[in-house]
Short mmCIF file of C-alpha atoms in Angstrom, two decimals:
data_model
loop_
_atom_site.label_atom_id
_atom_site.label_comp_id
_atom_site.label_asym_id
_atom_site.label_seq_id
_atom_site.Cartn_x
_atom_site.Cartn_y
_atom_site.Cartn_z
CA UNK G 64 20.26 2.31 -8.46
CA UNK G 65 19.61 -0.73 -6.97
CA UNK G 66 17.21 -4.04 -7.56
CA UNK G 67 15.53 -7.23 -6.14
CA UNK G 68 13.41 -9.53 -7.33
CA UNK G 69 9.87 -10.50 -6.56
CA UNK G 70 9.85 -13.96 -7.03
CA UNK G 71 6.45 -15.57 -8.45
CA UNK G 72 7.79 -17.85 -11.29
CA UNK G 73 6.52 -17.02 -14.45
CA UNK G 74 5.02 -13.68 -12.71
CA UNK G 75 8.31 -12.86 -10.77
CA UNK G 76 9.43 -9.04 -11.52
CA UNK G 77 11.80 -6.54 -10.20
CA UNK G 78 11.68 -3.65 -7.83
CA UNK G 79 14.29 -1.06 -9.30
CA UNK G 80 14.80 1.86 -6.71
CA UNK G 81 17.13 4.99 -7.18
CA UNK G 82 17.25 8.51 -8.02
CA UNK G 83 17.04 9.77 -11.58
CA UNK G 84 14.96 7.24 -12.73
CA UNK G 85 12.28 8.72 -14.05
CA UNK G 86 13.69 10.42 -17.24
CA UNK G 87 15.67 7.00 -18.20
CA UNK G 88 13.73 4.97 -20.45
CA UNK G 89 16.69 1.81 -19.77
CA UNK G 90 14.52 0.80 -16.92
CA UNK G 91 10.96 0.86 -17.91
CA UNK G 92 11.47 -0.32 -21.72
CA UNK G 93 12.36 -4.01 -21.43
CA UNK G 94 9.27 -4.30 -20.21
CA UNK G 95 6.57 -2.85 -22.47
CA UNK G 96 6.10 -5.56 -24.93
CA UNK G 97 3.66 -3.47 -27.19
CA UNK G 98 3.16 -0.94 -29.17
CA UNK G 99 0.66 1.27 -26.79
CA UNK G 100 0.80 2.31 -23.69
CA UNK G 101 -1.77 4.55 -21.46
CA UNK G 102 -0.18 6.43 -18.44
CA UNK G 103 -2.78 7.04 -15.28
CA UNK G 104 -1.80 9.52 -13.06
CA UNK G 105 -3.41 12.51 -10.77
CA UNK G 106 -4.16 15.98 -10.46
CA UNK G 107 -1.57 16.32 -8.43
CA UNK G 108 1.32 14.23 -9.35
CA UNK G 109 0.95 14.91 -13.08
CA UNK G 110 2.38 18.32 -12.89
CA UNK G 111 5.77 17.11 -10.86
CA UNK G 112 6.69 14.10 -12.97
CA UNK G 113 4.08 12.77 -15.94
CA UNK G 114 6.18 15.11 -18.31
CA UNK G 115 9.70 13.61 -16.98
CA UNK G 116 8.40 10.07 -17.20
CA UNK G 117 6.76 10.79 -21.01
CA UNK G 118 9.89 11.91 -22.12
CA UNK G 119 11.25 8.19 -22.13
CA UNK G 120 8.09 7.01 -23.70
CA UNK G 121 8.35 9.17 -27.10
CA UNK G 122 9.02 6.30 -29.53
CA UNK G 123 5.82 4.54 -29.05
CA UNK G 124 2.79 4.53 -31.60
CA UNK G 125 0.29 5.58 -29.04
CA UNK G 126 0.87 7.17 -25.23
CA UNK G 127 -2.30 8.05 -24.05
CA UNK G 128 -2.72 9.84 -20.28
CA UNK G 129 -5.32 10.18 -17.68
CA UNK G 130 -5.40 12.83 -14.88
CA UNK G 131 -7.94 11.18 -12.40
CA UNK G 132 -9.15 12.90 -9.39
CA UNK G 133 -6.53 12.56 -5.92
CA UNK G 134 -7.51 11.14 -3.15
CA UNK G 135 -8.85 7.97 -1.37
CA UNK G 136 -12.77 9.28 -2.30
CA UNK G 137 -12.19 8.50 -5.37
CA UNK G 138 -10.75 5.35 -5.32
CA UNK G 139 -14.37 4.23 -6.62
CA UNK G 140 -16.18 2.09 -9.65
CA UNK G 141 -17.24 5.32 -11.12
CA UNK G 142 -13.73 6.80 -11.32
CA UNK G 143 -12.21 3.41 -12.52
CA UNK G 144 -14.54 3.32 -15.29
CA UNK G 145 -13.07 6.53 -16.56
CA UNK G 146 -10.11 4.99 -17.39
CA UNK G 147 -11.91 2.10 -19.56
CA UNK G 148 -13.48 4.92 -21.06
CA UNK G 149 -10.23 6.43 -22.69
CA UNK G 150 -8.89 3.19 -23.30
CA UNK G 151 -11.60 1.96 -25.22
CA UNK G 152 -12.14 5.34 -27.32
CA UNK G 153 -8.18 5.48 -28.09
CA UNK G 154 -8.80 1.68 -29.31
CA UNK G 155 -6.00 0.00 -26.76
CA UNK G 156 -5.92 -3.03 -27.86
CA UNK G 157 -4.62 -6.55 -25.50
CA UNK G 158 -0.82 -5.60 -25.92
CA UNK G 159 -1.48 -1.83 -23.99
CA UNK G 160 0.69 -1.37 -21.18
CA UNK G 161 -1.03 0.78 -18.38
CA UNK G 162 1.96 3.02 -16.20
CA UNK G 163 0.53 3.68 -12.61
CA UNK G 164 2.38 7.29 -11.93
CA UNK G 165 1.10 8.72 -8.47
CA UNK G 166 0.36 6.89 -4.73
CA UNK G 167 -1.22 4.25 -4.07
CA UNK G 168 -4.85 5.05 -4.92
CA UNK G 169 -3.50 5.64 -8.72
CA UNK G 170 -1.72 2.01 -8.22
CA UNK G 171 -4.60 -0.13 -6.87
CA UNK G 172 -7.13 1.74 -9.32
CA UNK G 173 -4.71 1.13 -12.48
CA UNK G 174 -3.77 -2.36 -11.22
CA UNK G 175 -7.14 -3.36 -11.60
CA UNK G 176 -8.04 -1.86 -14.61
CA UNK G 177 -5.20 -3.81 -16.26
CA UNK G 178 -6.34 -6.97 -14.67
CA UNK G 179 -10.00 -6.39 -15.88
CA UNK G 180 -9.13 -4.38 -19.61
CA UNK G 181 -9.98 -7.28 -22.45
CA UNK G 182 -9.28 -9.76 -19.44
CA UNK G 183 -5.94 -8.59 -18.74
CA UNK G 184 -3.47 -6.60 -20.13
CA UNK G 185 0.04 -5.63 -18.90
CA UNK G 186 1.09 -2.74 -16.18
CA UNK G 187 3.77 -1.08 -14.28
CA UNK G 188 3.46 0.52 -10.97
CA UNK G 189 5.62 3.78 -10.57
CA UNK G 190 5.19 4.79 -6.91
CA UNK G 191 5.37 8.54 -5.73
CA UNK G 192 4.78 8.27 -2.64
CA UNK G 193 6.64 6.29 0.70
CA UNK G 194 3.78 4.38 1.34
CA UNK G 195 3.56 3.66 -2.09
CA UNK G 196 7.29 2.67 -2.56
CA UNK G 197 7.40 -0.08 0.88
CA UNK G 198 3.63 -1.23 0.44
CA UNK G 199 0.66 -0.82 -2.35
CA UNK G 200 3.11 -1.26 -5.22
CA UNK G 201 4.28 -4.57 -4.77
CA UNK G 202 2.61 -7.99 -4.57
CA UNK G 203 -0.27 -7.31 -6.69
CA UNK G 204 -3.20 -6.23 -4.73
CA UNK G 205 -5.47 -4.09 -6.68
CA UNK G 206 -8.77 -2.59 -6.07
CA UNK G 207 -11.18 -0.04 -5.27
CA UNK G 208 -12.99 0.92 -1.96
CA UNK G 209 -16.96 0.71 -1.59
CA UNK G 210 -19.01 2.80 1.05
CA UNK G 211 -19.54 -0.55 2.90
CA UNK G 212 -15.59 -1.72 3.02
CA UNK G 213 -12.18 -1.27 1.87
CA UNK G 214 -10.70 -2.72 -1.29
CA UNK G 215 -13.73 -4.82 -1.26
CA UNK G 216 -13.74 -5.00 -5.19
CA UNK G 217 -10.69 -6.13 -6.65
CA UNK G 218 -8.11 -8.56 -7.98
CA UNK G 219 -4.75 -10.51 -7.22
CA UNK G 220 -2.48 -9.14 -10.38
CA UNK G 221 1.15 -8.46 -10.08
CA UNK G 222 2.87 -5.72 -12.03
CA UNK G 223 5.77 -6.24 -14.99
CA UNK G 224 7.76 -4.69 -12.87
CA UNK G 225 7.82 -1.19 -9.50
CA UNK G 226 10.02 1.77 -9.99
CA UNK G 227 10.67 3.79 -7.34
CA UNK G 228 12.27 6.74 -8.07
CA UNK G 229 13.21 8.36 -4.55
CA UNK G 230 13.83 11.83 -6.18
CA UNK G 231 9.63 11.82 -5.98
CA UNK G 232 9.34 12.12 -2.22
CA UNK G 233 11.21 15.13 -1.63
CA UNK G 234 7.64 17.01 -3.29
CA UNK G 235 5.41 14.82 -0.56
CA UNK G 236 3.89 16.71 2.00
CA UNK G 237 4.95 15.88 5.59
CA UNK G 238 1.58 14.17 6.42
CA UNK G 239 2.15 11.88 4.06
CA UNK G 240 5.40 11.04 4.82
CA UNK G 241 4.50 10.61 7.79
CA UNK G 242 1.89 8.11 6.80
CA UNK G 243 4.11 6.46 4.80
CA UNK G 244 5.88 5.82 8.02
CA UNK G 245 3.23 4.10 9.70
CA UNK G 246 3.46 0.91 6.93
CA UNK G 247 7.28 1.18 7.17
CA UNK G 248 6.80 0.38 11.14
CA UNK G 249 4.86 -2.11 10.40
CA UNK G 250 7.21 -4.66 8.77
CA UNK G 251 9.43 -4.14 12.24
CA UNK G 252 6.77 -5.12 13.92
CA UNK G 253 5.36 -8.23 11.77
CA UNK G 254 8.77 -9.84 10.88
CA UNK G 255 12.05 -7.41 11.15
CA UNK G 256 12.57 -6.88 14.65
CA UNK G 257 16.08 -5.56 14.12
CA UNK G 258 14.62 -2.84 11.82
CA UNK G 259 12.36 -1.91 14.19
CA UNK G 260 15.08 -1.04 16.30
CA UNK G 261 17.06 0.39 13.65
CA UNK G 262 14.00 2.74 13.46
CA UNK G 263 13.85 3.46 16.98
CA UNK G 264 17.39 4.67 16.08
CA UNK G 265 16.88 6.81 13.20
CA UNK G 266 13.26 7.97 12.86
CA UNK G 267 14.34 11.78 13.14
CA UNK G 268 16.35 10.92 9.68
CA UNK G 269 13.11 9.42 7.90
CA UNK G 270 11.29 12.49 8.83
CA UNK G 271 14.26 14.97 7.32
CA UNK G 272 14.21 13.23 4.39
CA UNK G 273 17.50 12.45 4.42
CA UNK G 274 17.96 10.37 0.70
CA UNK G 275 20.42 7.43 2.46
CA UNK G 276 17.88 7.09 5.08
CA UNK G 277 14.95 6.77 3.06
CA UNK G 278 16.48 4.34 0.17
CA UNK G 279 17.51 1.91 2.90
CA UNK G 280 14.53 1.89 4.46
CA UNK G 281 11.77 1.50 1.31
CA UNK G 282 14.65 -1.05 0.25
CA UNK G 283 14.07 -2.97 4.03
CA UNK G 284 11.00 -3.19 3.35
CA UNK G 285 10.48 -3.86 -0.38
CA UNK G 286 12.91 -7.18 0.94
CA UNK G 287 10.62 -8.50 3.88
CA UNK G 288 7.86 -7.41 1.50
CA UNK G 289 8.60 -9.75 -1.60
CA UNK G 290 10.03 -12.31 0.92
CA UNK G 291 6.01 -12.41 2.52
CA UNK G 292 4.24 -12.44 -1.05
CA UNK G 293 6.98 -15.07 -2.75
CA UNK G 294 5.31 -17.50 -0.09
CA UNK G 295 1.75 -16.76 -0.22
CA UNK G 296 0.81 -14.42 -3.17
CA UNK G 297 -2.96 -14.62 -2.74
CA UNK G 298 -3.38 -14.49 1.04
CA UNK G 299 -4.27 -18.18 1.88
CA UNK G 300 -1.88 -17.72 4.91
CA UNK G 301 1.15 -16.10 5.85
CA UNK G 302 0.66 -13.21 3.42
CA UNK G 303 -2.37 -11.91 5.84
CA UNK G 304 0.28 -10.33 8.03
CA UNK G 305 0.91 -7.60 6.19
CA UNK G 306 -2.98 -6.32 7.26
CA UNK G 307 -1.31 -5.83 10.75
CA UNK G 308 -3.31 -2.89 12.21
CA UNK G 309 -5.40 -2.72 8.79
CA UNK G 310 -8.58 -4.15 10.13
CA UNK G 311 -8.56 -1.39 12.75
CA UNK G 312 -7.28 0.92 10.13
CA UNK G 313 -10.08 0.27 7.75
CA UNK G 314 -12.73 0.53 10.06
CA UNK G 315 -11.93 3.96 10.95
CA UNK G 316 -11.62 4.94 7.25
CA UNK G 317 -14.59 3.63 6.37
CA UNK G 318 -16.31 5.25 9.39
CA UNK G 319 -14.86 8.27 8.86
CA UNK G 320 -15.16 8.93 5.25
CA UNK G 321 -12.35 7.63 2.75
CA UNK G 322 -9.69 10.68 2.97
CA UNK G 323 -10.66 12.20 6.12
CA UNK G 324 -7.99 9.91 7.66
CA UNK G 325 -4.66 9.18 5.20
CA UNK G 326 -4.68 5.39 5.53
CA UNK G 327 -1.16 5.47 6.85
CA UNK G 328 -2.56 7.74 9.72
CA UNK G 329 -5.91 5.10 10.24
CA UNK G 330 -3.12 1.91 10.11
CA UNK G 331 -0.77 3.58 12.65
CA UNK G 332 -3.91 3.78 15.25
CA UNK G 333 -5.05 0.54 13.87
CA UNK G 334 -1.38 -0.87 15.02
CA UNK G 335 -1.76 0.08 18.42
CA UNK G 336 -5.13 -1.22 18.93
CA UNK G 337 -3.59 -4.66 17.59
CA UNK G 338 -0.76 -4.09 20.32
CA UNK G 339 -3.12 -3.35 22.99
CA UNK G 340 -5.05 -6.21 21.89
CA UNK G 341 -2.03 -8.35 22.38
CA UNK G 342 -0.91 -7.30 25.54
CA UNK G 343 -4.30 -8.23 26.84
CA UNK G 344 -4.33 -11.54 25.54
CA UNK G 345 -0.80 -12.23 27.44
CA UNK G 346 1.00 -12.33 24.19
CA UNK G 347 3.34 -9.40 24.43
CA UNK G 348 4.18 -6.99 27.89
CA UNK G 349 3.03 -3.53 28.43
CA UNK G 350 6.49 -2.26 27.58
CA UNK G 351 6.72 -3.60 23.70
CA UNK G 352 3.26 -1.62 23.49
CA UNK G 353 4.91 1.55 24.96
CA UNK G 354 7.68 0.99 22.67
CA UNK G 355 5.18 1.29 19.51
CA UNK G 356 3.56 4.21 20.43
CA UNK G 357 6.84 5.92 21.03
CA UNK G 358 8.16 5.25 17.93
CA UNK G 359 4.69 6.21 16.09
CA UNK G 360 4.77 9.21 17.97
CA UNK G 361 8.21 10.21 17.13
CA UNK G 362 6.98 9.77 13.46
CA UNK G 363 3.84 12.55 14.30
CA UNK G 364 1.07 9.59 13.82
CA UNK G 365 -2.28 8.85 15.22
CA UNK G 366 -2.27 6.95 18.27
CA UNK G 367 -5.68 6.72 19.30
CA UNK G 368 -9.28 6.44 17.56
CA UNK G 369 -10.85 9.48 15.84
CA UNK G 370 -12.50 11.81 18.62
CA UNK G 371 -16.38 10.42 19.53
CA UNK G 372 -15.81 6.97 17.18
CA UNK G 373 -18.26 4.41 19.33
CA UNK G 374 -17.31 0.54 19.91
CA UNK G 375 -19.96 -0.30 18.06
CA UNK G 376 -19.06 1.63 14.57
CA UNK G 377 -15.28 -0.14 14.79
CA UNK G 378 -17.40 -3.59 15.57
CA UNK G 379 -19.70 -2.75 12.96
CA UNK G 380 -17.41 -2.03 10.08
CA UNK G 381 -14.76 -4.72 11.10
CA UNK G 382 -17.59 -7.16 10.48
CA UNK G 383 -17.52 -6.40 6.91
CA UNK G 384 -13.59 -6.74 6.70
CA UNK G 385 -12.31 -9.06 3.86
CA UNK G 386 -10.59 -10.79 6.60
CA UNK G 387 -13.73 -11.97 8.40
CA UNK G 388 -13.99 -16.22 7.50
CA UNK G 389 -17.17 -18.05 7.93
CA UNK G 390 -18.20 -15.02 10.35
CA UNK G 391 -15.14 -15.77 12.32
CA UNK G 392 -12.72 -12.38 12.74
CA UNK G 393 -9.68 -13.12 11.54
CA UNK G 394 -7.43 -10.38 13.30
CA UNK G 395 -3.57 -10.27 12.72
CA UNK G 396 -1.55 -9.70 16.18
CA UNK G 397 1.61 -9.93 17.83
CA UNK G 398 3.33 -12.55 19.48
CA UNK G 399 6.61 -10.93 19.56
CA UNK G 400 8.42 -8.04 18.25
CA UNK G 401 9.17 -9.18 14.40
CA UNK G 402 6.54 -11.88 15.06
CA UNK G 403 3.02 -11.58 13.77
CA UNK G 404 0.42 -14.37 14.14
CA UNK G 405 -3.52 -14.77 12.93
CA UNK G 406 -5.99 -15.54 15.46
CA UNK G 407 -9.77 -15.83 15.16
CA UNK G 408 -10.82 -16.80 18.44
CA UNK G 409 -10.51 -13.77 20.51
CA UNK G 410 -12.86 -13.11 23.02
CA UNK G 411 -15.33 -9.71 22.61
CA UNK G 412 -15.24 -8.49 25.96
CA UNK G 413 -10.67 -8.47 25.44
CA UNK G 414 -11.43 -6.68 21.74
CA UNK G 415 -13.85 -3.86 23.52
CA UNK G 416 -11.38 -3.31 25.83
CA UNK G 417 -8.75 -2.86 23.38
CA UNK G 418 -10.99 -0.61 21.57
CA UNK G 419 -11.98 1.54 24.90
CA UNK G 420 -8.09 1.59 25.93
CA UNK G 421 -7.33 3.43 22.38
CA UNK G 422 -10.22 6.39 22.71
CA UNK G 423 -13.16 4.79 21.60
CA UNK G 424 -16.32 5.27 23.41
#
């Protein structure tokens, strides 16, 4: 077991990551400060690990569960409001603790029912999945999706504390590992160029699942993570490099239908428009962008848009993106390997060409 810090003053927390963790109430106990606590979880998850994780939770007055639906579809208003529903018939009251058990659907959903419950109670994000572990959990973005964007409705509100028990992804099914991949690329590319290359290295061990492999890499990444969000926790500036590819990446998902692409598998795509993008702009050379697809490929990701997906529908949707400012596009590039940069004043004809020179038509 191992820990770092996420440091936000009076909001800073820790990301604890190890094996056995579940089971071991020493880690999740110093910080539920009430009596009550609600654990939200899925259909699928719940069977592998809500019993393990209740068995350190025995002492309190009230544990309450929720089994919500899995899968990015229902990462909706309708589903949310199922979980005010339970906690307002068990009578939570403002010292509740909410436990996000599952991906990162179940984390967003539960982060922002804890930041909207009686105007804000506590919460803890317990990530089963990779992408869950080196991304969704940590920094505080919660939300759910509407038919017209992604994460659209939402809040900034950081956890009490992420623990990522790695024992959890030896259940996960090798698509989404693999898209848990994708947003572990992604930090090489936006600020870690030597772990980049230490993934060009030692992709074939992420994809065995071998446990030294995987630790050090969510642990990489947890570290450039809560570097990026102790800087800018609400986005104003820096921070927005962590969308690298997403813009992309959440145009096909919302074009698509939420869950017909994994969002790891929609981001990886989306990351290779953004390189395309770049190399046309001058910023980086043809052979950084055939770098990127190598690697993605060696991790069994998307590289291109879904089959028939028009111009139009990625210009369409991207309009709506939350990074779009004063109808400017705000899209997050490359200027180097391990150096992102945000630029809003890139010419159409140089994005259409991006778009045509990844598949779509």
């Amino acid at each position: 077991m191992h820990s770092l810090n996420v440091e936000l003053g009076d909001r800073s927390y820790p990301i604890v990551i190890g094996s056995q963790l579940l089971g071991d109430p020493q880690y999740l106990l110093p910080y539920i400060r009430g009596r009550q606590v609600c654990v939200v979880t899925n259909e699928t998850v719940a069977p592998l690990y809500l019993e393990r994780l209740l068995e350190g939770l025995s002492d309190f007055d009230k544990v309450d569960t929720i089994e919500l639906p899995d899968g990015e579809a229902f990462k909706t208003l309708d589903t949310l409001n199922r979980i005010f529903d339970l906690l307002l018939e068990r009578r939570h009251n403002r010292t509740t603790t909410l436990i996000a058990l599952g991906g990162g659907v179940i984390g967003d959903m539960t982060g922002f029912a804890a930041a909207c419950y009686q105007r804000g109670v506590d919460f803890v994000q317990v990530p089963t999945t990779l992408l869950a572990q080196v991304d969704s959990s940590v920094g505080g973005k919660t939300g759910v999706n509407h038919p017209l964007g992604k994460n659209m409705i939402g809040a900034f509100y950081q956890p009490r504390m992420v623990l990522a028990d790695m024992d959890t992804l030896s259940t996960l099914p090798k698509r989404e590992l693999a898209a848990g991949i994708a947003e572990v690329i992604k930090y090489g590319l936006i600020c870690d160029a030597p772990f980049f290359e230490w993934l060009e290295g030692n992709m074939p061990r992420l994809l065995a699942c071998e446990p030294e492999a995987l630790a050090y890499a969510v642990d990489r990444c947890c570290r450039d993570k809560a570097a990026v969000v102790a800087e800018d926790e609400r986005e104003s500036g820096r921070r927005a490099i962590l969308n690298f590819g997403h813009t992309f990446g959440h145009a096909i998902e919302a074009v698509q239908g939420y869950g017909s692409w994994l969002h790891g598998e929609a981001v990886a795509a989306g990351m290779v428009m953004a390189a395309e993008l770049s190399s046309l702009r001058g910023d980086i050379d043809a052979g950084l962008v055939g770098r990127i697809r190598a690697l993605l490929a060696a991790a069994e990701l998307p590289l291109a848009a879904p089959e028939g997906m028009a111009v139009q529908q990625f210009l369409d949707a991207m309009a709506v993106d939350k990074k779009v400012l004063d109808g400017r596009l705000r899209l997050v590039l490359l200027r180097a390997l391990g150096t992102a940069q945000i630029v809003d004043d890139t010419p159409r004809e140089l994005l259409v060409e991006a778009l045509r020179n990844c598949g779509a038509v």
